[in-house]
mmCIF file of C-alpha atoms in Angstrom:
data_model
loop_
_atom_site.group_PDB
_atom_site.id
_atom_site.type_symbol
_atom_site.label_atom_id
_atom_site.label_comp_id
_atom_site.label_asym_id
_atom_site.label_seq_id
_atom_site.Cartn_x
_atom_site.Cartn_y
_atom_site.Cartn_z
ATOM 1 C CA ALA A 1 99.696 55.702 144.056
ATOM 2 C CA LEU A 2 97.783 58.837 142.852
ATOM 3 C CA LYS A 3 95.541 59.118 145.961
ATOM 4 C CA GLN A 4 94.670 62.443 147.352
ATOM 5 C CA GLY A 5 97.652 64.862 147.733
ATOM 6 C CA ASN A 6 98.486 68.284 148.733
ATOM 7 C CA GLU A 7 97.711 69.571 145.526
ATOM 8 C CA THR A 8 94.099 69.529 144.513
ATOM 9 C CA MET A 9 93.829 70.166 140.785
ATOM 10 C CA ALA A 10 95.789 69.229 137.705
ATOM 11 C CA ASN A 11 95.362 70.399 134.265
ATOM 12 C CA ILE A 12 96.845 68.083 131.807
ATOM 13 C CA GLY A 13 97.561 69.694 128.341
ATOM 14 C CA THR A 14 98.256 67.926 125.032
ATOM 15 C CA PHE A 15 99.988 69.772 122.323
ATOM 16 C CA THR A 16 101.252 69.867 118.901
ATOM 17 C CA SER A 17 104.107 72.084 117.975
ATOM 18 C CA ASN A 18 104.435 74.331 114.973
ATOM 19 C CA GLY A 19 107.702 74.489 113.102
ATOM 20 C CA THR A 20 109.207 71.432 114.632
ATOM 21 C CA GLY A 21 110.485 70.023 111.234
ATOM 22 C CA PHE A 22 108.745 66.683 112.020
ATOM 23 C CA THR A 23 106.862 65.211 108.930
ATOM 24 C CA GLY A 24 104.630 62.440 108.198
ATOM 25 C CA THR A 25 103.577 61.623 111.686
ATOM 26 C CA ILE A 26 102.608 65.042 112.936
ATOM 27 C CA ASP A 27 99.194 64.097 113.950
ATOM 28 C CA LEU A 28 100.794 61.333 116.245
ATOM 29 C CA ILE A 29 103.076 63.874 117.797
ATOM 30 C CA HIS A 30 102.091 65.216 121.093
ATOM 31 C CA LYS A 31 103.771 66.905 124.191
ATOM 32 C CA ILE A 32 101.865 65.695 127.414
ATOM 33 C CA GLY A 33 102.338 67.893 130.494
ATOM 34 C CA VAL A 34 100.491 68.704 133.790
ATOM 35 C CA THR A 35 100.254 72.203 135.210
ATOM 36 C CA GLY A 36 98.366 73.639 138.213
ATOM 37 C CA GLY A 37 97.335 76.766 136.490
ATOM 38 C CA GLU A 38 95.465 77.276 133.065
ATOM 39 C CA VAL A 39 96.893 75.459 130.002
ATOM 40 C CA SER A 40 96.704 78.308 127.824
ATOM 41 C CA LEU A 41 98.950 80.620 130.264
ATOM 42 C CA ARG A 42 101.500 77.689 130.345
ATOM 43 C CA VAL A 43 102.001 77.963 126.561
ATOM 44 C CA ALA A 44 101.727 81.711 126.197
ATOM 45 C CA ASN A 45 105.540 82.012 125.896
ATOM 46 C CA ALA A 46 106.067 78.823 124.073
ATOM 47 C CA LYS A 47 108.413 80.167 121.549
ATOM 48 C CA ALA A 48 110.799 81.111 124.103
ATOM 49 C CA ASP A 49 110.756 77.629 125.962
ATOM 50 C CA PRO A 50 112.680 74.560 124.956
ATOM 51 C CA THR A 51 110.045 72.399 126.543
ATOM 52 C CA PHE A 52 107.775 73.523 123.661
ATOM 53 C CA LEU A 53 110.637 73.298 120.969
ATOM 54 C CA PHE A 54 110.989 77.049 120.853
ATOM 55 C CA ALA A 55 107.858 76.917 118.666
ATOM 56 C CA ASP A 56 104.309 78.089 118.875
ATOM 57 C CA VAL A 57 101.916 75.084 119.930
ATOM 58 C CA ASP A 58 98.231 74.312 119.457
ATOM 59 C CA ILE A 59 96.540 73.025 122.357
ATOM 60 C CA VAL A 60 94.693 70.034 121.228
ATOM 61 C CA ALA A 61 93.246 68.680 124.462
ATOM 62 C CA THR A 62 92.982 69.471 128.040
ATOM 63 C CA TYR A 63 91.959 67.442 130.940
ATOM 64 C CA LYS A 64 91.082 68.458 134.463
ATOM 65 C CA LEU A 65 91.588 66.098 137.463
ATOM 66 C CA ILE A 66 90.606 66.796 140.956
ATOM 67 C CA ASN A 67 92.247 65.902 144.418
ATOM 68 C CA ILE A 68 95.442 64.378 142.671
ATOM 69 C CA ASN A 69 98.967 65.121 143.056
ATOM 70 C CA ARG A 70 100.223 66.858 139.835
ATOM 71 C CA ALA A 71 103.996 65.686 140.354
ATOM 72 C CA LYS A 72 102.782 61.971 140.586
ATOM 73 C CA LEU A 73 100.198 62.271 137.771
ATOM 74 C CA GLU A 74 102.737 63.669 135.482
ATOM 75 C CA ALA A 75 105.302 61.052 136.401
ATOM 76 C CA LEU A 76 102.770 58.443 135.796
ATOM 77 C CA LEU A 77 101.982 59.676 132.255
ATOM 78 C CA HIS A 78 105.483 60.059 131.222
ATOM 79 C CA ARG A 79 106.307 56.385 132.616
ATOM 80 C CA PHE A 80 103.286 55.055 130.998
ATOM 81 C CA PHE A 81 104.275 56.405 127.488
ATOM 82 C CA ALA A 82 108.022 56.125 128.034
ATOM 83 C CA ALA A 83 108.300 53.720 125.213
ATOM 84 C CA ALA A 84 106.840 56.221 122.847
ATOM 85 C CA ARG A 85 109.108 59.219 123.837
ATOM 86 C CA LEU A 86 110.633 61.012 121.101
ATOM 87 C CA ASP A 87 114.273 61.469 121.079
ATOM 88 C CA VAL A 88 114.422 65.038 120.304
ATOM 89 C CA GLU A 89 117.648 67.464 120.518
ATOM 90 C CA ILE A 90 117.436 71.065 119.856
ATOM 91 C CA PRO A 91 119.846 73.936 120.228
ATOM 92 C CA ASP A 92 118.928 76.652 122.734
ATOM 93 C CA ARG A 93 119.430 80.153 122.216
ATOM 94 C CA PHE A 94 123.056 79.915 123.163
ATOM 95 C CA GLY A 95 123.789 76.890 121.014
ATOM 96 C CA ARG A 96 123.763 74.450 123.696
ATOM 97 C CA ALA A 97 121.733 71.086 123.109
ATOM 98 C CA VAL A 98 118.547 70.711 125.019
ATOM 99 C CA LYS A 99 116.582 67.407 125.077
ATOM 100 C CA PRO A 100 112.978 68.027 125.849
ATOM 101 C CA ARG A 101 111.544 64.806 127.315
ATOM 102 C CA GLU A 102 107.712 65.245 127.078
ATOM 103 C CA TRP A 103 107.218 64.677 123.490
ATOM 104 C CA TYR A 104 105.643 61.327 122.504
ATOM 105 C CA LEU A 105 104.555 59.500 119.399
ATOM 106 C CA VAL A 106 101.050 58.562 120.463
ATOM 107 C CA PRO A 107 97.419 59.297 118.922
ATOM 108 C CA LEU A 108 95.172 61.712 120.690
ATOM 109 C CA HIS A 109 92.527 59.223 121.354
ATOM 110 C CA ILE A 110 94.747 56.969 123.259
ATOM 111 C CA ILE A 111 95.961 59.874 125.443
ATOM 112 C CA ASP A 112 92.194 60.548 125.912
ATOM 113 C CA GLU A 113 91.706 56.920 126.967
ATOM 114 C CA VAL A 114 94.535 56.906 129.314
ATOM 115 C CA VAL A 115 93.469 60.007 131.017
ATOM 116 C CA ALA A 116 89.791 58.667 131.627
ATOM 117 C CA ARG A 117 91.449 55.391 132.992
ATOM 118 C CA ILE A 118 93.406 57.305 135.439
ATOM 119 C CA LYS A 119 90.470 59.154 136.410
ATOM 120 C CA ASP A 120 88.459 56.045 137.073
ATOM 121 C CA GLN A 121 91.463 54.232 138.455
ATOM 122 C CA SER A 122 91.175 51.428 135.889
ATOM 123 C CA ILE A 123 94.718 52.029 134.121
ATOM 124 C CA THR A 124 96.641 49.605 136.209
ATOM 125 C CA PRO A 125 96.403 46.461 133.906
ATOM 126 C CA TYR A 126 97.114 48.520 130.807
ATOM 127 C CA VAL A 127 100.235 49.094 128.771
ATOM 128 C CA TYR A 128 100.874 51.302 125.722
ATOM 129 C CA SER A 129 102.139 49.569 122.699
ATOM 130 C CA PRO A 130 103.979 52.072 120.452
ATOM 131 C CA GLU A 131 104.345 49.483 117.497
ATOM 132 C CA LYS A 132 100.520 49.201 117.360
ATOM 133 C CA ALA A 133 99.534 52.559 118.738
ATOM 134 C CA THR A 134 97.085 50.701 121.045
ATOM 135 C CA LEU A 135 96.284 50.104 124.794
ATOM 136 C CA SER A 136 96.513 46.521 125.747
ATOM 137 C CA LYS A 137 95.573 44.729 128.941
ATOM 138 C CA LEU A 138 98.336 42.838 130.733
#
């Protein structure tokens, strides 16, 4: 459960990447990550970070949750959207394959709803359907 933890604040950032080479569904492709600091500082060096596909990113949404364990929150979000995770592989600056695992094919309004349901603790009976791009009650 995501009850009160040692960490008191979590900032969730949702991003789109510039220069990814993705076409057609770019408005559905989002990176979802959790940080204890400011989201804007986390992406300041995105072009040098494989997590951000070595590209500049646009912050499309941020959410602030209080009295929540950041690691558990991020694990919950990534588990919740696992079926929509993009299988991305890019070379790092040494030519080695890197597989960023925080990119998902999910509309922003669904991310908004999931975060709201985590906040009000009503997320448990819901699942995400990547085929329909909807939340459904179990």
